[in-house]
C-alpha positions as CSV (number, residue, x, y, z in Angstrom):
1,M,-85.2,-12.6,14.7
2,A,-83.4,-9.5,13.3
3,A,-86.2,-7.3,14.7
4,M,-85.9,-8.9,18.1
5,T,-82.1,-8.4,18.1
6,R,-82.5,-4.8,17.0
7,A,-84.7,-4.0,20.0
8,L,-82.0,-5.1,22.5
9,P,-79.5,-2.6,23.9
10,D,-76.2,-2.7,21.9
11,Q,-74.3,-4.1,24.9
12,E,-76.5,-7.2,24.8
13,V,-76.1,-7.8,21.0
14,S,-73.1,-9.7,19.6
15,D,-70.7,-7.9,17.3
16,A,-71.7,-10.3,14.5
17,A,-75.4,-9.4,14.9
18,I,-74.6,-5.7,14.7
19,I,-72.4,-6.2,11.7
20,E,-75.1,-8.2,10.0
21,Q,-77.6,-5.5,10.8
22,S,-75.2,-2.9,9.3
23,W,-75.5,-4.6,5.9
24,Q,-79.0,-3.2,5.6
25,E,-78.6,-0.3,8.1
26,P,-75.0,1.1,7.7
27,E,-75.4,3.4,10.7
28,R,-75.6,0.3,13.0
29,F,-71.8,-0.1,12.4
30,A,-71.3,2.8,14.8
31,A,-72.0,0.4,17.7
32,V,-68.9,-1.6,16.7
33,F,-66.9,1.6,16.5
34,D,-68.2,2.7,19.9
35,R,-67.2,-0.6,21.5
36,Y,-63.7,-0.9,20.2
37,Y,-62.4,2.5,19.0
38,F,-60.5,3.3,22.2
39,Q,-58.9,-0.2,22.4
40,I,-57.8,0.0,18.7
41,H,-56.6,3.6,19.1
42,G,-54.7,2.7,22.3
43,F,-53.0,-0.2,20.7
44,A,-52.0,1.9,17.7
45,A,-50.7,4.7,20.0
46,Q,-48.6,2.2,22.0
47,R,-47.1,0.9,18.8
48,L,-46.7,4.1,16.7
49,G,-47.2,7.0,19.1
50,P,-50.1,9.4,19.4
51,S,-49.2,11.3,16.2
52,L,-50.0,8.3,13.9
53,A,-52.6,6.6,16.1
54,D,-55.5,8.9,15.2
55,D,-55.1,8.2,11.5
56,V,-54.4,4.5,11.9
57,A,-57.4,3.9,14.1
58,A,-59.7,5.9,11.8
59,E,-58.4,4.0,8.8
60,T,-58.9,0.7,10.6
61,F,-62.6,1.4,11.1
62,L,-63.0,2.7,7.5
63,V,-61.6,-0.5,6.2
64,A,-63.7,-2.6,8.6
65,F,-66.8,-0.7,7.4
66,D,-66.0,-1.3,3.8
67,R,-65.4,-5.0,4.4
68,R,-68.3,-5.6,6.8
69,D,-70.3,-7.5,4.1
70,R,-67.5,-10.1,4.1
71,Y,-67.4,-10.5,7.9
72,D,-67.7,-14.1,9.1
73,L,-70.9,-14.1,11.1
74,S,-69.9,-17.3,12.9
75,R,-67.4,-15.1,14.8
76,E,-69.5,-13.3,17.5
77,D,-66.5,-11.2,18.7
78,A,-65.2,-8.7,16.2
79,R,-62.0,-7.8,18.2
80,P,-59.7,-10.3,16.5
81,W,-60.9,-9.1,13.1
82,L,-60.4,-5.4,14.0
83,Y,-56.9,-6.2,15.5
84,G,-56.0,-8.0,12.3
85,I,-56.9,-4.9,10.3
86,V,-55.0,-2.5,12.6
87,A,-52.0,-4.9,12.6
88,N,-52.0,-4.5,8.8
89,M,-52.2,-0.7,9.1
90,I,-49.3,-0.7,11.6
91,A,-47.2,-3.0,9.4
92,R,-47.2,-0.2,6.8
93,H,-45.5,1.9,9.5
94,H,-43.0,-0.7,10.7
95,R,-40.1,1.7,10.3
96,A,-41.9,4.3,12.3
97,E,-42.6,1.7,15.0
98,A,-39.0,0.6,15.3
99,R,-37.9,4.3,15.4
100,R,-40.3,4.9,18.2
101,Y,-38.9,2.0,20.3
102,R,-35.4,3.2,19.7
103,A,-36.3,6.8,20.6
104,L,-38.1,5.7,23.8
105,S,-35.1,3.6,24.7
106,R,-33.1,6.8,24.7
107,T,-35.6,8.9,26.7
108,P,-33.7,11.0,29.3
109,L,-34.2,10.1,32.9
110,A,-36.1,12.3,35.3
111,Q,-34.1,14.8,37.4
112,A,-34.1,14.3,41.2
113,D,-36.2,16.6,43.3
114,D,-35.3,16.9,47.0
115,G,-38.9,16.7,48.3
116,H,-39.9,13.6,46.2
117,A,-36.9,11.3,46.3
118,D,-38.9,8.1,46.5
119,Q,-41.2,9.1,43.7
120,V,-38.3,10.2,41.5
121,A,-36.4,7.0,42.3
122,G,-39.5,5.0,41.3
123,R,-39.9,7.0,38.1
124,V,-36.2,6.6,37.2
125,D,-36.4,2.9,37.8
126,A,-39.5,2.7,35.5
127,Q,-37.8,4.8,32.9
128,V,-34.8,2.5,32.9
129,Q,-37.0,-0.5,32.6
130,Q,-38.9,1.1,29.8
131,A,-35.7,2.1,27.9
132,L,-34.5,-1.5,28.1
133,L,-37.8,-2.9,27.0
134,M,-38.2,-0.5,24.1
135,S,-34.7,-1.3,22.9
136,A,-35.4,-5.0,23.2
137,L,-38.7,-4.6,21.2
138,A,-36.9,-2.8,18.4
139,K,-34.7,-5.9,18.0
140,I,-37.5,-8.4,17.6
141,P,-38.4,-9.3,14.0
142,H,-41.7,-7.6,13.0
143,A,-43.7,-10.8,12.6
144,H,-42.7,-12.1,16.0
145,R,-43.2,-8.6,17.6
146,E,-46.7,-8.5,16.1
147,V,-47.8,-11.7,17.8
148,L,-46.2,-10.6,21.1
149,L,-47.9,-7.2,21.2
150,L,-51.3,-8.4,20.1
151,I,-51.2,-10.7,23.1
152,A,-49.5,-8.4,25.6
153,W,-50.9,-5.0,24.6
154,G,-54.0,-6.0,22.7
155,G,-55.1,-8.5,25.2
156,L,-55.9,-11.2,22.6
157,S,-55.6,-14.9,23.3
158,S,-53.3,-17.0,21.2
159,E,-56.3,-18.2,19.2
160,E,-57.6,-14.6,18.7
161,A,-54.1,-13.5,17.6
162,A,-54.0,-16.4,15.1
163,E,-57.4,-15.3,13.8
164,A,-56.3,-11.6,13.6
165,L,-53.2,-12.4,11.6
166,G,-54.7,-15.1,9.5
167,I,-52.1,-17.7,10.7
168,T,-52.3,-21.0,12.5
169,G,-52.2,-21.3,16.3
170,A,-49.0,-23.2,15.9
171,A,-47.5,-20.3,14.0
172,V,-48.6,-17.9,16.8
173,R,-47.0,-20.1,19.5
174,T,-43.8,-20.4,17.5
175,R,-43.5,-16.7,16.9
176,L,-44.4,-15.9,20.5
177,H,-41.8,-18.3,21.8
178,R,-39.2,-16.7,19.5
179,A,-40.2,-13.2,20.5
180,R,-39.9,-14.0,24.2
181,K,-36.5,-15.7,23.6
182,T,-35.2,-12.6,21.8
183,L,-36.7,-10.4,24.5
184,R,-35.1,-12.4,27.3
185,A,-31.7,-12.3,25.4
186,S,-32.0,-8.5,25.0
187,L,-32.9,-8.1,28.6
188,N,-29.8,-10.1,29.7
189,G,-31.7,-13.2,30.6
190,A,-34.4,-11.4,32.7
191,E,-37.7,-13.1,32.4
192,P,-40.2,-10.6,30.9
193,T,-43.5,-11.7,32.6
194,T,-45.4,-9.0,30.8
195,V,-44.5,-6.3,28.3
196,A,-45.0,-2.9,29.8
197,K,-47.7,-0.7,28.4
198,D,-45.9,2.5,29.0
199,G,-44.8,4.5,26.0
């Protein structure tokens, strides 16, 4: 069976199968890296900024590689596992993350340009919204913000976020509810339908 799986193109092989193969052939883990590096790096960059994202993403995959022999092969999709690792890496930088949100909330607005008034107005509006959002995110407790951003920016389902963080689905729903409540309060009652990915 392993020989048959190995013959398939990587996009047709589950993450679990690739990780299992990497136990004997470590170079196979590169396929997991290739599938998810840009997602993990993008998530880290949104949370911590580009200066820390390279290191955090690289460290995430080093930790994943070191722990691959403990991967639960019943989980075909490795995304929640990788997001759990990157969430732990980001948690070490929680002060930097909060500083980033506060700094982004103070980003100066674009200056008007006579020839592009509509574009500038749109950018100014987006910057105002981003500033409000970043300020609101900085006010959310870390554990609640982690769940919110794994779902909003990481694209994980509630179940995947629970798996990533090693908590129950009920805990995810509770934290998500509280994060949204804090976010709405910080946005003066506005309903945040999605959390912007700018930043």
